[in-house]
mmCIF file of C-alpha atoms in Angstrom:
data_model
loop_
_atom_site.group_PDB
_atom_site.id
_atom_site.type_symbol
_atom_site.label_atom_id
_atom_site.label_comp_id
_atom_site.label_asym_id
_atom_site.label_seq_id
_atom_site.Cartn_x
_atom_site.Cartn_y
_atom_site.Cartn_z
ATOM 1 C CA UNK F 930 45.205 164.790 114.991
ATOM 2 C CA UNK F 931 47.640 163.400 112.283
ATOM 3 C CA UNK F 932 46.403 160.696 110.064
ATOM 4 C CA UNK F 933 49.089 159.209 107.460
ATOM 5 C CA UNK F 934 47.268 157.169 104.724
ATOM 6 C CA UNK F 935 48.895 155.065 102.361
ATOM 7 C CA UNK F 936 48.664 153.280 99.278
ATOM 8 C CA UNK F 937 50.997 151.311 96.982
ATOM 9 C CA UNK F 938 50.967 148.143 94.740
ATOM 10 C CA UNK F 939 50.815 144.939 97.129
ATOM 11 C CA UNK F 940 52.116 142.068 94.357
ATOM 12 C CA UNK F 941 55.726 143.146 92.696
ATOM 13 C CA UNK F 942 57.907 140.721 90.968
ATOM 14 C CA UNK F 943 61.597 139.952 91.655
ATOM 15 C CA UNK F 944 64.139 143.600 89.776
ATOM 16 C CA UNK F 945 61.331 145.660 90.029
ATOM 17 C CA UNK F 946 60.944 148.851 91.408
ATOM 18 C CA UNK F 947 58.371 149.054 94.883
ATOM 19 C CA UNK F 948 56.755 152.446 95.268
ATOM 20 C CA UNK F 949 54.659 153.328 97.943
ATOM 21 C CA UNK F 950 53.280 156.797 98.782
ATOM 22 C CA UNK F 951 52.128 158.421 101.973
ATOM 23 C CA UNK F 952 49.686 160.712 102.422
ATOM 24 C CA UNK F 953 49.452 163.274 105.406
ATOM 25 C CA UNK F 954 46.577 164.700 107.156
ATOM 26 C CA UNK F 955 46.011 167.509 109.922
ATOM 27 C CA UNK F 956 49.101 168.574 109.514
ATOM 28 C CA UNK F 957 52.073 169.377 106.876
ATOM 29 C CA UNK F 958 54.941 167.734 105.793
ATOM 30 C CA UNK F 959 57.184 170.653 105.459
ATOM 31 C CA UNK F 960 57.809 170.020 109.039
ATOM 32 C CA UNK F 961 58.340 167.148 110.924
ATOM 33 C CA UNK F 962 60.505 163.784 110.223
ATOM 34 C CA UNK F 963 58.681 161.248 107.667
ATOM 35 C CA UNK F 964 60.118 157.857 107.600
ATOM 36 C CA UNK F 965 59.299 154.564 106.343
ATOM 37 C CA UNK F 966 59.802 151.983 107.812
ATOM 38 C CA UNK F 967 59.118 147.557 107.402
ATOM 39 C CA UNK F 968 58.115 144.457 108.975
ATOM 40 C CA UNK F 969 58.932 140.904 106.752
ATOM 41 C CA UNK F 970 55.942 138.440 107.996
ATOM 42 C CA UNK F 971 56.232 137.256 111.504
ATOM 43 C CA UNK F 972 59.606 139.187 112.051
ATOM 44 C CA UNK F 973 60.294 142.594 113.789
ATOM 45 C CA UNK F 974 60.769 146.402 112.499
ATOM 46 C CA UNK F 975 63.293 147.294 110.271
ATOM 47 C CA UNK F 976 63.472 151.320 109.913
ATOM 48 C CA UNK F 977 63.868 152.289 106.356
ATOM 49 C CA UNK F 978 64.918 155.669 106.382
ATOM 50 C CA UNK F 979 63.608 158.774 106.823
ATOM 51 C CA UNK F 980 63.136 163.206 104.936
ATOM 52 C CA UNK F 981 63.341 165.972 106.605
ATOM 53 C CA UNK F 982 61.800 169.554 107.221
ATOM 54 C CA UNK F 983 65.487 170.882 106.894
ATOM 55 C CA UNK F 984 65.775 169.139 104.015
ATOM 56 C CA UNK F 985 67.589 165.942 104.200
ATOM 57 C CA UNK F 986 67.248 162.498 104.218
ATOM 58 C CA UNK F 987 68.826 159.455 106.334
ATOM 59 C CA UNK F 988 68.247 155.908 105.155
ATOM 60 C CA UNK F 989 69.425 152.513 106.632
ATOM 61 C CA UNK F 990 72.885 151.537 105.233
ATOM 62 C CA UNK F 991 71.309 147.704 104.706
ATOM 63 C CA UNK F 992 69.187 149.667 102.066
ATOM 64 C CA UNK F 993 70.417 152.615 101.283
ATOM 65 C CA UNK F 994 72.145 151.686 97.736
ATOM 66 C CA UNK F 995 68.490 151.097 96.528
ATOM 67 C CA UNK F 996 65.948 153.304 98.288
ATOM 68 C CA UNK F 997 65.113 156.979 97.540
ATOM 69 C CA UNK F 998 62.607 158.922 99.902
ATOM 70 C CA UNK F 999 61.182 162.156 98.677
ATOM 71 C CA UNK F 1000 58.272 164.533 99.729
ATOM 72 C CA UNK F 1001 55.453 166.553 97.337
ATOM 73 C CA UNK F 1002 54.730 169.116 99.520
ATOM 74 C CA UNK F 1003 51.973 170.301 97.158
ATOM 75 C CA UNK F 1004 50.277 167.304 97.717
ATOM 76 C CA UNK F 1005 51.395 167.025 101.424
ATOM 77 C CA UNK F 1006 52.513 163.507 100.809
ATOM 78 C CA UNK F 1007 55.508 161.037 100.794
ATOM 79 C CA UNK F 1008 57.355 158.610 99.057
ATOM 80 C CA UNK F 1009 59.189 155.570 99.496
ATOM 81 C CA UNK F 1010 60.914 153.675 95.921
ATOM 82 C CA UNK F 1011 62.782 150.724 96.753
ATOM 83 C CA UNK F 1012 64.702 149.327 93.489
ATOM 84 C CA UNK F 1013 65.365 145.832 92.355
ATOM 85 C CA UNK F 1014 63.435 143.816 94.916
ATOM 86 C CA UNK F 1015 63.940 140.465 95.482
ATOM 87 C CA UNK F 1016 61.557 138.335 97.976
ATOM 88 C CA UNK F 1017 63.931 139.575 101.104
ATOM 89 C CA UNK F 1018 61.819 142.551 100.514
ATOM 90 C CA UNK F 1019 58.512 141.102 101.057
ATOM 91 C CA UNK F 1020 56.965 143.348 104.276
ATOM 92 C CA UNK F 1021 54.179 144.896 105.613
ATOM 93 C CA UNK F 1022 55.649 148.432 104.848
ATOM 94 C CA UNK F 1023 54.366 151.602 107.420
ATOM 95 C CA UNK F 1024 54.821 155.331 107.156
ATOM 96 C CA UNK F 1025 55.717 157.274 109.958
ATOM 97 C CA UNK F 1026 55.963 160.726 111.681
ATOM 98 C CA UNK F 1027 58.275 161.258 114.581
ATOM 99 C CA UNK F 1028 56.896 162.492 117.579
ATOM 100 C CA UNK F 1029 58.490 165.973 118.227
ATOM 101 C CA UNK F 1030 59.655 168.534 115.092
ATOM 102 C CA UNK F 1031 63.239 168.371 116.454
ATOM 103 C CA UNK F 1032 63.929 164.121 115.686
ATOM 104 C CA UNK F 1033 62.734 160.963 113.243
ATOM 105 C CA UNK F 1034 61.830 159.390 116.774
ATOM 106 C CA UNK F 1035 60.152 158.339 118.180
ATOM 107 C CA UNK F 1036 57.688 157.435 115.633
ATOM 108 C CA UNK F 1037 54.361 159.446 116.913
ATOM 109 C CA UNK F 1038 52.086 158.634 114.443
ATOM 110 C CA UNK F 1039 52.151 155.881 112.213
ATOM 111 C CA UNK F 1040 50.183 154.721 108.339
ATOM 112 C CA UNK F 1041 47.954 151.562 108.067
ATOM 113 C CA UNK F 1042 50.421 149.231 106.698
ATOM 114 C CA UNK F 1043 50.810 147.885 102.963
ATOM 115 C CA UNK F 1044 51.715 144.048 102.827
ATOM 116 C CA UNK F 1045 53.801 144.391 99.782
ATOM 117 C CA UNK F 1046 54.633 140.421 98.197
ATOM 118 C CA UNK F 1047 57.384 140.188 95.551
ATOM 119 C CA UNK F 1048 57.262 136.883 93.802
ATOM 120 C CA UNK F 1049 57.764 135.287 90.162
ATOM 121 C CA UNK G 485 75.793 150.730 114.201
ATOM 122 C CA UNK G 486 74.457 150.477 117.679
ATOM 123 C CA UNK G 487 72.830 147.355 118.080
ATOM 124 C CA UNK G 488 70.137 146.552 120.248
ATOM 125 C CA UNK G 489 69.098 143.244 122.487
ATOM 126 C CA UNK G 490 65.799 142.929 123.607
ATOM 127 C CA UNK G 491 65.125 139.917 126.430
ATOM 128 C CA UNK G 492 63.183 137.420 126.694
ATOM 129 C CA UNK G 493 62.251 137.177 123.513
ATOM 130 C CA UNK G 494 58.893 136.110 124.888
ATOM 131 C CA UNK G 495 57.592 135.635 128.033
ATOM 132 C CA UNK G 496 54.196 133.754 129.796
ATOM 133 C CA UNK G 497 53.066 135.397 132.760
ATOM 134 C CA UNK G 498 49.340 135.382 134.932
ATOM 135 C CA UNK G 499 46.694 137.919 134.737
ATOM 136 C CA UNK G 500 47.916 140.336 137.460
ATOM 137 C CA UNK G 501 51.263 139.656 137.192
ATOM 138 C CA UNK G 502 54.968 142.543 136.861
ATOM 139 C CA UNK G 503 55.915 141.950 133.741
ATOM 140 C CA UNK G 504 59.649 143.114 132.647
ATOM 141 C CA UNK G 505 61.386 142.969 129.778
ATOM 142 C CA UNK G 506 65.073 144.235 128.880
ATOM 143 C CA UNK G 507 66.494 146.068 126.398
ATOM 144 C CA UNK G 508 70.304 146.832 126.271
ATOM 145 C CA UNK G 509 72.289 149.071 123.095
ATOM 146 C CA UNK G 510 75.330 148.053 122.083
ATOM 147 C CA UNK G 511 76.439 151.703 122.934
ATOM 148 C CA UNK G 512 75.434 154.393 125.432
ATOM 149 C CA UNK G 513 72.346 156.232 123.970
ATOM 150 C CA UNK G 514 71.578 158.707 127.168
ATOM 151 C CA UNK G 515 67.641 158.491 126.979
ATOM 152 C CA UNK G 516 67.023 158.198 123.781
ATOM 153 C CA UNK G 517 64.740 155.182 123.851
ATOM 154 C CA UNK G 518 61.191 154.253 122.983
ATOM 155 C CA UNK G 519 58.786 151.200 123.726
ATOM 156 C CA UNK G 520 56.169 150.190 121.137
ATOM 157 C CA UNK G 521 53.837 147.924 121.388
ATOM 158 C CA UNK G 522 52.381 145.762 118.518
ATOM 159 C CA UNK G 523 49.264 143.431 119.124
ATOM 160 C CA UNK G 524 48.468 140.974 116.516
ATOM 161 C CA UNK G 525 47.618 141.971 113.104
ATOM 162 C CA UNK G 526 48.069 145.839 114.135
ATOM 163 C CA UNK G 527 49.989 148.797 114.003
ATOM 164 C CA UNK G 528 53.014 149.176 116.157
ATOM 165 C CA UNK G 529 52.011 151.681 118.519
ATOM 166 C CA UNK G 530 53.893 154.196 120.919
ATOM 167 C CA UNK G 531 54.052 153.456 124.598
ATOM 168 C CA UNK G 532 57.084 155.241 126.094
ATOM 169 C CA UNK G 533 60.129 157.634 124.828
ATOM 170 C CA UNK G 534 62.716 159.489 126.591
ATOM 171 C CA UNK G 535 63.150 156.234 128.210
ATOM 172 C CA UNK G 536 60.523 156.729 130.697
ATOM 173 C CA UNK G 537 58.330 159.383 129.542
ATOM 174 C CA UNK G 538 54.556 157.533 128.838
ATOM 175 C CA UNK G 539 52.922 158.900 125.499
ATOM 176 C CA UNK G 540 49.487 159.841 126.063
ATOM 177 C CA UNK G 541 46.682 157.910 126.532
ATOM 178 C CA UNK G 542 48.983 155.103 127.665
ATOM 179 C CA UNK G 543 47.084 153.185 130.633
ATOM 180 C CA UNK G 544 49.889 153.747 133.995
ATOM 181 C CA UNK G 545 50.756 150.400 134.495
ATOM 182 C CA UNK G 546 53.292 149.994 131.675
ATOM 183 C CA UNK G 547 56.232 151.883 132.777
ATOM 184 C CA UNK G 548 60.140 152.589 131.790
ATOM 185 C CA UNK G 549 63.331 153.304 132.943
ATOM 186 C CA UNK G 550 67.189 153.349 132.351
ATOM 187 C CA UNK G 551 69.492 155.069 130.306
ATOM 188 C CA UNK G 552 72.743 154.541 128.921
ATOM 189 C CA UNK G 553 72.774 150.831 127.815
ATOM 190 C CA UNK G 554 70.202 149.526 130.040
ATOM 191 C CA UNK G 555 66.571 150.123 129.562
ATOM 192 C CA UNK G 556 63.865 148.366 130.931
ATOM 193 C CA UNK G 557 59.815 147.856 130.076
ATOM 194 C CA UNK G 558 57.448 147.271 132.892
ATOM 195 C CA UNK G 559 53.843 146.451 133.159
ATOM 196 C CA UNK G 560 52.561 146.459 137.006
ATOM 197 C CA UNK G 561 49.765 144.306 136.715
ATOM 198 C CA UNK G 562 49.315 142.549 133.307
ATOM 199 C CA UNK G 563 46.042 142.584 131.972
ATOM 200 C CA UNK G 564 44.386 140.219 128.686
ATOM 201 C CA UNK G 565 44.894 143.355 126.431
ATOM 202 C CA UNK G 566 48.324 143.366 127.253
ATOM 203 C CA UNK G 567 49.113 140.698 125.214
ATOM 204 C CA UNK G 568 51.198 142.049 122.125
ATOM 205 C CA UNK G 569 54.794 141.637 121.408
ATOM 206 C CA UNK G 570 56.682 144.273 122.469
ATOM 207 C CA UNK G 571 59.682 146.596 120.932
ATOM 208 C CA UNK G 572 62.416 149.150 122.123
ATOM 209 C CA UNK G 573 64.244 151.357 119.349
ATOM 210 C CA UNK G 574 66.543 154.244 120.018
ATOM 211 C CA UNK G 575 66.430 157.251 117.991
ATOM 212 C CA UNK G 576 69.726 159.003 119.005
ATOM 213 C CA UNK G 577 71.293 158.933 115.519
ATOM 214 C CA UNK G 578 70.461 157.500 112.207
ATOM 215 C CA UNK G 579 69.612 154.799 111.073
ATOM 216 C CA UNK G 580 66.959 153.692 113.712
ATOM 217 C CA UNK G 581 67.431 150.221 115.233
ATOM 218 C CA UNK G 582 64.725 148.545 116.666
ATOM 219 C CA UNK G 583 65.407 145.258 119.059
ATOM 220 C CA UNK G 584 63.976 142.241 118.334
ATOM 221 C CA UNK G 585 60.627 142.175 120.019
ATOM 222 C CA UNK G 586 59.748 140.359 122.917
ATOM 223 C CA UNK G 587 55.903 138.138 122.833
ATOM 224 C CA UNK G 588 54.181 138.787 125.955
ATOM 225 C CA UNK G 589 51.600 135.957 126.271
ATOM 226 C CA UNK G 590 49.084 135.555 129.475
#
C-alpha cells in the first residue's frame, strides 16, 4: 500500500519562497503521476500541478509563473516550491498519486496535509 | 479551461434518505470524472472515477453516473458517516479542476 508523507515549514512570510517535500512509500516515484495539490481554509481543492514518470510536468496556469515541481528519485520523494507568496497562498497543501500509471487522476492516494500560514 | 459546477452547494437530508448531487463541465469530458469525499478536518478521499466506477472499499450505496457534461453523485440511503462535503474533478487534460464542493449535512 502507498503511503505519501510530508513535511514542510507551516509559518512563511509574505515574497518568500514555500517548499514542501513529499515522501513516497511502497512504491516508486519513477512511475506514476505526483501532484500537489491545495485547499485555502474553509474553501475547496485547487490542483497545483503535477511530474511525471515520462518526464514532464503540468502545473495550473493560475500558478504556474511561480511554482516548480521536481522529483529525487534517489530519495523516492517530491517537491513542491511555490515563490513569492502572499496570504492568497495560505492552504492546507496535500501530495498526491494518481490512481492508474497511465493519468495524474484520479488522485489514488493522497499525503497528510501541511497547513502552510503566510503572514507578516 | 473547462470549468466545473457542482449543485447544491449543500444540502440537509434524513437518515435514510437518496441523496444527489450534480456536477456539470463546462465542456464534454467523456468519463473522465471522479467523486471525493472530504469529512471534516480530513483528507479528501476517493469515492468514484471513470464516472461510475466505485474505488475500493467504498460502501455500495454511494453511486455515479453520466458522462459528457452531466455527472451525477448518489448515496441510496444516507447514513451519519455520510456527512462530509463532497467534490467532483475531471482529469481528462491538465490542469485538474475540481467543482466547488457540495456540504452534505443530516
Amino acid at each position: 500500500q502507498v503511503q505519501l508523507q510530508q513535511w514542510g515549514a507551516g509559518l512563511l512570510k509574505p515574497s518568500e519562497t514555500l517548499s514542501l517535500s513529499c515522501a513516497v512509500y511502497g512504491g516508486s516515484i519513477s512511475g506514476y503521476y505526483w501532484s500537489w495539490i491545495r485547499q485555502p481554509p474553509g474553501k475547496g481543492l485547487e490542483w497545483i500541478g503535477e511530474i511525471n514518470h515520462v518526464g514532464g510536468a503540468n502545473y495550473n496556469p493560475s500558478l504556474k509563473s511561480r511554482v516548480t515541481i521536481s522529483g529525487d528519485t534517489s530519495n523516492n520523494q517530491f517537491s513542491l516550491k511555490l515563490r513569492s507568496v502572499t496570504a492568497a497562498d495560505t492552504a492546507v497543501y496535500y501530495c498526491s498519486r494518481g490512481l492508474s500509471i497511465a493519468a495524474a487522476g484520479p488522485l489514488g492516494f493522497w499525503g497528510q496535509g501541511t497547513l502552510v500560514t503566510v503572514s507578516s | 479551461d473547462i470549468q466545473m459546477t457542482q449543485s447544491p452547494s449543500s444540502l440537509s437530508a434524513s437518515v435514510g434518505d437518496r441523496v444527489t448531487i450534480t456536477c456539470r463541465a463546462s465542456q464534454g469530458i467523456s468519463n473522465f470524472l471522479a467523486w471525493y469525499q472530504q469529512k471534516p478536518g480530513r483528507v479528501p478521499n476517493l469515492l468514484i472515477y471513470t464516472a461510475s466506477t466505485l474505488q475500493s472499499g467504498v460502501p455500495s450505496r454511494f453511486s455515479g453516473s453520466g458522462s459528457g457534461t452531466d455527472f451525477t453523485l448518489t448515496i441510496s440511503s444516507l447514513q451519519p458517516e455520510d456527512v462530509a462535503t463532497y467534490y467532483c474533478q475531471r482529469y481528462n487534460t491538465a490542469p485538474l479542476t475540481f467543482g466547488g464542493g457540495t456540504k452534505v449535512e443530516i
